[in-house]
XYZ file of C-alpha atoms in Angstrom:
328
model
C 0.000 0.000 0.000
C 1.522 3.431 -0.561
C 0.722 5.553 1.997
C -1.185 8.947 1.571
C -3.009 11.313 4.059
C -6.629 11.935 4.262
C -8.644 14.717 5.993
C -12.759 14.827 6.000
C -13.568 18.828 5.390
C -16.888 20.156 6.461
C -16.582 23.107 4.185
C -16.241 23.605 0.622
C -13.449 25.996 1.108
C -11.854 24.121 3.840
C -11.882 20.856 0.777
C -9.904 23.647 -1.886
C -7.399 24.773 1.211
C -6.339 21.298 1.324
C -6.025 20.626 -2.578
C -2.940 20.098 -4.444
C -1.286 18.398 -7.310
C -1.123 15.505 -5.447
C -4.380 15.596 -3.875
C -7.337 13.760 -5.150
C -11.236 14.536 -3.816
C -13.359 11.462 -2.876
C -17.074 10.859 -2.133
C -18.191 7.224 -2.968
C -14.650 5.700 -4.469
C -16.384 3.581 -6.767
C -13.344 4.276 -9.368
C -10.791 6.180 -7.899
C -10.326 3.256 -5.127
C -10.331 0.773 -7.871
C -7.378 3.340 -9.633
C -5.385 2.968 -6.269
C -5.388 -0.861 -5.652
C -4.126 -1.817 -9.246
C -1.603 1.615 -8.550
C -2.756 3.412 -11.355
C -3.268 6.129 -9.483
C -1.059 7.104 -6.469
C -2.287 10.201 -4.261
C -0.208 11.149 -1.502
C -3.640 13.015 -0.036
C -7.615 11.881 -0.519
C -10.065 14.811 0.571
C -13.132 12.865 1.912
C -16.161 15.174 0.694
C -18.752 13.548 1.955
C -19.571 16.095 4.723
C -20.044 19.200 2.146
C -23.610 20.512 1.689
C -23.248 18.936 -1.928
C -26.409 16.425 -1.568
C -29.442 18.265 -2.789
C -31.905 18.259 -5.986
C -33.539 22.013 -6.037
C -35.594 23.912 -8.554
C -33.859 27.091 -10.210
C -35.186 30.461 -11.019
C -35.237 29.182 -14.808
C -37.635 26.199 -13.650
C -34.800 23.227 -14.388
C -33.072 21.577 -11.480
C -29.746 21.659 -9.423
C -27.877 18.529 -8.332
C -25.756 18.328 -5.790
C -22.490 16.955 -6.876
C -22.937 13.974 -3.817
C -25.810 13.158 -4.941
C -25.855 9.553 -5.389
C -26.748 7.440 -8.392
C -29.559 5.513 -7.188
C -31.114 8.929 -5.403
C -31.157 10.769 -8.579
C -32.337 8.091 -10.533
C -35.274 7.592 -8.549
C -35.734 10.928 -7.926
C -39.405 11.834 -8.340
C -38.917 14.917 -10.314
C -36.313 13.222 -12.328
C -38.460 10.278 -13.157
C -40.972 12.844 -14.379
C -39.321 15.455 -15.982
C -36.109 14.146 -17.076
C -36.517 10.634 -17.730
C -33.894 10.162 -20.161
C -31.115 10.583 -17.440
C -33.163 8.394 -15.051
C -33.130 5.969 -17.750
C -29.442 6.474 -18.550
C -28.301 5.821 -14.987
C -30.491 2.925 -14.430
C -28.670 1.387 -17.447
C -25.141 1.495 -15.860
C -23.365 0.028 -13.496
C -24.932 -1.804 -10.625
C -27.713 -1.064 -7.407
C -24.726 -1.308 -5.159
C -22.325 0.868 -7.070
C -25.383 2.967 -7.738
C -26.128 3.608 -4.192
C -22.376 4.525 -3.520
C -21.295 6.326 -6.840
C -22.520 10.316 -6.444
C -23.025 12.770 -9.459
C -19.704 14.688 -9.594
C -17.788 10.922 -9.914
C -19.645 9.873 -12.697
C -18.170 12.929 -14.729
C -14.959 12.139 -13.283
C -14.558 8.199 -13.535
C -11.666 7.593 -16.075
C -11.376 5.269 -19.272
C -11.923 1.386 -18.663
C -9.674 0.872 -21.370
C -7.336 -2.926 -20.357
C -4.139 -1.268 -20.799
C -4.569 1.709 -18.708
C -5.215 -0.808 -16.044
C -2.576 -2.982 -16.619
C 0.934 -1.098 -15.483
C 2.587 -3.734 -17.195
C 1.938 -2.145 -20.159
C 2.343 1.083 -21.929
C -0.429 3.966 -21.752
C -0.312 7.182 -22.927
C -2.860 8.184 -20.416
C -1.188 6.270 -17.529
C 2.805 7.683 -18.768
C 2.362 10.297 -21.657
C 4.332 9.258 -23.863
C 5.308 5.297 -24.018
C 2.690 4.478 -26.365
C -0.753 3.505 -27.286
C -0.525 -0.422 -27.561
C -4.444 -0.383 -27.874
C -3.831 0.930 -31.371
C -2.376 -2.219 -32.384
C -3.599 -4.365 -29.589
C -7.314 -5.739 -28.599
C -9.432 -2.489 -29.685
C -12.618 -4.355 -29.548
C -14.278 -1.633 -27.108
C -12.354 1.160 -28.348
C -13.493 4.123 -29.836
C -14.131 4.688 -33.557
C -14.678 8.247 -33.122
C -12.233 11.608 -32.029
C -9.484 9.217 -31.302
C -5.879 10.061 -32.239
C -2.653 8.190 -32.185
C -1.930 8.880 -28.394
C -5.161 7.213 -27.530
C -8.192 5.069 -28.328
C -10.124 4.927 -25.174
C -13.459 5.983 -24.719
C -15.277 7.660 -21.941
C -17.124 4.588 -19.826
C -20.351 6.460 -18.170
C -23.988 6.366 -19.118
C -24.783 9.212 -16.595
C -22.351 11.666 -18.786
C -24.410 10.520 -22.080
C -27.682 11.588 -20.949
C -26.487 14.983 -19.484
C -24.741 15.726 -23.074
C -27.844 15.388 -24.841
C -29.960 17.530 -22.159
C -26.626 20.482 -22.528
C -26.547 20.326 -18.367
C -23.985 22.830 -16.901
C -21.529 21.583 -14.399
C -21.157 24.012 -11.969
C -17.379 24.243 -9.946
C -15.427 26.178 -7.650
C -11.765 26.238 -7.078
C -8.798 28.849 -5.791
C -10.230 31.030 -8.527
C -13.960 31.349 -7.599
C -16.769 29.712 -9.243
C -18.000 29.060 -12.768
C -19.853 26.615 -14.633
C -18.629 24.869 -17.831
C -20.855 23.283 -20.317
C -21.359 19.689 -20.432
C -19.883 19.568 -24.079
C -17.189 21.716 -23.079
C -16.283 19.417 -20.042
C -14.969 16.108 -21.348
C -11.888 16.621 -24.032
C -10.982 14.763 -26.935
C -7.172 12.591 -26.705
C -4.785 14.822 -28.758
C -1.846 14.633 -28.082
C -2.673 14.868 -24.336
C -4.623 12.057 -23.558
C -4.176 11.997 -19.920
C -6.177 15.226 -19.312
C -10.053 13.973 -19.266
C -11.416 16.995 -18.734
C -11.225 21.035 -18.582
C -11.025 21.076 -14.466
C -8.827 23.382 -13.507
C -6.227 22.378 -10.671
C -7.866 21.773 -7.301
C -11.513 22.811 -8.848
C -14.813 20.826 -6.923
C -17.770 19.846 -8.700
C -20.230 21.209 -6.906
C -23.854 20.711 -8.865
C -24.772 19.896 -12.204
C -27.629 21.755 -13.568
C -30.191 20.396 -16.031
C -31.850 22.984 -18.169
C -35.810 23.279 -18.337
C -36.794 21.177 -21.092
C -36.057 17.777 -20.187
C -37.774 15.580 -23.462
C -39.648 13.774 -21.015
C -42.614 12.615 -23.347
C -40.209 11.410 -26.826
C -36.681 10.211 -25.426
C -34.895 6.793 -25.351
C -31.679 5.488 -24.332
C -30.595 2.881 -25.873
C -27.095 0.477 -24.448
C -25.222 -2.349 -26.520
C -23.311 -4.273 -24.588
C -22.263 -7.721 -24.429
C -24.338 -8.781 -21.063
C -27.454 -7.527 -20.053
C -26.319 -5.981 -16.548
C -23.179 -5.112 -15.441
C -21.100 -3.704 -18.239
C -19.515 -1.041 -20.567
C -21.224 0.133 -23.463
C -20.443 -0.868 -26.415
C -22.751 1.532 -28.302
C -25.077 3.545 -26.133
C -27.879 6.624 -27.576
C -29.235 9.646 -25.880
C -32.224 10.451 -28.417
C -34.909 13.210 -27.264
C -37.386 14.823 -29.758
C -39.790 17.342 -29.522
C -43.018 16.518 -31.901
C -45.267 18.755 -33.334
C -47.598 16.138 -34.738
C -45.180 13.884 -36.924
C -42.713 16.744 -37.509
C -39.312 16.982 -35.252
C -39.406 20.236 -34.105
C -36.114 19.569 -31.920
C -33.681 17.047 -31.545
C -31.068 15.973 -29.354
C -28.110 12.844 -29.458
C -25.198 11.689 -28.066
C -23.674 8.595 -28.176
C -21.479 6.515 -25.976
C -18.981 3.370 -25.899
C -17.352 5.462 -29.555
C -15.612 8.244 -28.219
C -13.186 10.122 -25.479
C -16.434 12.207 -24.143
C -19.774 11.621 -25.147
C -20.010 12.496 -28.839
C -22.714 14.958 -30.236
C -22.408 16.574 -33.526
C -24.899 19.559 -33.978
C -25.541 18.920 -37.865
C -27.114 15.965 -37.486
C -29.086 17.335 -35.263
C -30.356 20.088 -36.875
C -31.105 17.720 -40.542
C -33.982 16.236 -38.128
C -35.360 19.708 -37.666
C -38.326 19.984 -39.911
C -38.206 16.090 -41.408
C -40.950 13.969 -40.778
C -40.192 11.589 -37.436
C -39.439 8.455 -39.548
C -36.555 5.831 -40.469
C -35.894 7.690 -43.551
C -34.805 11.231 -41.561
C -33.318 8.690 -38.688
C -31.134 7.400 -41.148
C -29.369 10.537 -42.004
C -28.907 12.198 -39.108
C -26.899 8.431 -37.979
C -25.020 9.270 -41.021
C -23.963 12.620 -40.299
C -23.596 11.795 -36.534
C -21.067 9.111 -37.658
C -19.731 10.817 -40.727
C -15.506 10.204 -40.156
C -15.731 6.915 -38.499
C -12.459 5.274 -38.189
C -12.840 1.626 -36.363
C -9.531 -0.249 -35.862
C -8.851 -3.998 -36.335
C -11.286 -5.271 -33.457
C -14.318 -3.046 -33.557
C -15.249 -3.522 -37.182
C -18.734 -3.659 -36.402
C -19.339 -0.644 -34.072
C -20.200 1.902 -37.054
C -23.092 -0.288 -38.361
C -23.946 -1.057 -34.844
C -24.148 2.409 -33.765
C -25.850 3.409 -36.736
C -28.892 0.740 -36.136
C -28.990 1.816 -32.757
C -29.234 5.824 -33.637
C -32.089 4.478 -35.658
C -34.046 2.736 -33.307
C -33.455 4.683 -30.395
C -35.214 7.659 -32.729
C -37.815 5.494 -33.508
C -38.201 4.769 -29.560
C -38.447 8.196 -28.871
C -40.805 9.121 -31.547
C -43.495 6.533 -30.406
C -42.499 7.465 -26.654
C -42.375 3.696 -26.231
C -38.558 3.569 -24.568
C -38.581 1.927 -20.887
């Protein structure tokens, strides 16, 4: 075991005193212990947050909702207001993981867990996100859950959460503080793409908290789906997952959101295909295109083949889910 300190603040700004480079925050652990026992990770402090006032769900001026950033899984699933109004994240967490990670994983971790990609978790091996710079063996290597999308040659992991999928395709804010103050970043704005720096995840600055994420009014709640491919029915990674919400006017898409997961570094949107549902009629013929344009670039690698005609089925039916409102 390597040793490391740990201190249980009360306060948020007693938790960003006690940051550092080699700090890490923890609530529930589900990852970040997992991280430290195969010595991925090696933090000479852990902040315990579990005492900050980080554990509510509260309406906003605007008339969407706050949620605290220890919020756990299984509470905001079942959430009565999220069941109602947002049911596309409710459906989205419910897909991942399992009841007792659920209960113990809170809302700021799920943004926050890193890539479950087999060589970042082996140390025996090379890992650009592990060591920048000795290699991406993945490349080469068994890709079969890798992503097809935004990769580069530093990296071909993908971002693992359902949680993050859903709040891409409702454009939630994550709100933060750090030495600096507070601001909020956008939930497309918060996960980065590889480059040439795959071992950044995200745009946190150093020693910033998640401290809510905000979900905007409009929530989809009568036309959304999400759809997960995986290779068991409980208890794993995504292969392909889809975050589609419509709003109808009759037969015609007014609006349209999607994001996928299992294919990229962050959940992927892409705005154009989008916006070429706007106006179509809600049917397989408009679903089609807007999976073309949302896959348009596709590069799979030797192992993962099938993941762009996968993904594209799924964009389709998840649509068509959403459209009849018949998603569970």
């Amino acid at each position: 075991m390597t040793p490391f300190s740990y201190a249980r603040p009360e306060q948020i700004e007693e938790a960003l005193a006690l940051a550092g480079p080699d700090s890490r925050y923890i609530a529930g652990g589900t990852n970040l212990l997992d991280l430290m026992k195969e010595n991925v990770l090696q933090p000479r402090q852990l902040i315990d947050i579990n005492r900050l006032p980080l554990r509510t769900i509260e309406e906003t001026p605007e008339g969407g909702l706050m949620i605290g950033a220890l919020v756990s899984n299984a509470d905001l699933a079942w959430n009565r207001q999220i069941e109602q109004r947002y049911p596309l994240l409710a459906k989205a967490i419910l897909a991942g993981a399992s009841p007792q990670l659920r209960n113990m994983a809170s809302t700021g971790g799920n943004l926050l867990q890193r890539t479950r990609c087999y060589y970042f978790y082996d140390t025996g091996t090379p890992c650009n996100k592990r060591e920048p710079g000795s290699g991406c063996p993945a490349r080469d290597g068994l890709n079969r859950i890798h992503a097809i999308l935004g990769a580069s040659e530093a990296c071909v992991a993908v971002h693992p959460s359902d949680m993050c999928v859903a709040l891409a395709a409702l454009e939630a804010q994550v709100h933060v503080q750090g030495p600096h103050g507070k601001r909020r970043i956008a939930m497309a704005d918060f996960h980065r793409l590889p480059g040439e720096r795959p071992e950044v995840d995200n745009n946190l600055g150093e020693g910033e908290l998640i401290t809510a994420v905000e979900l905007p009014p409009t929530g989809f709640a009568p036309h959304c789906a999400y759809l997960k491919l995986r290779d068991r029915a409980s208890y794993a990674f995504a292969l392909v997952s889809v975050a589609a919400a419509l709003e109808l006017d009759g037969t015609t898409i007014k609006a349209a959101r999607l994001a996928l997961g299992g294919v990229a570094h962050k959940p992927w949107r892409v705005e154009s295909a989008e916006q070429a549902l706007c106006g179509k009629p809600a049917e397989e013929a408009s679903f089609a295109i807007a999976a073309d344009l949302l896959l348009d670039g596709a590069q799979p690698l030797q192992h993962n083949a099938f993941k762009p005609e996968l993904a594209r089925r799924a964009i389709i039916r998840a649509l068509g889910e959403a459209a009849r409102g018949t998603a569970r």
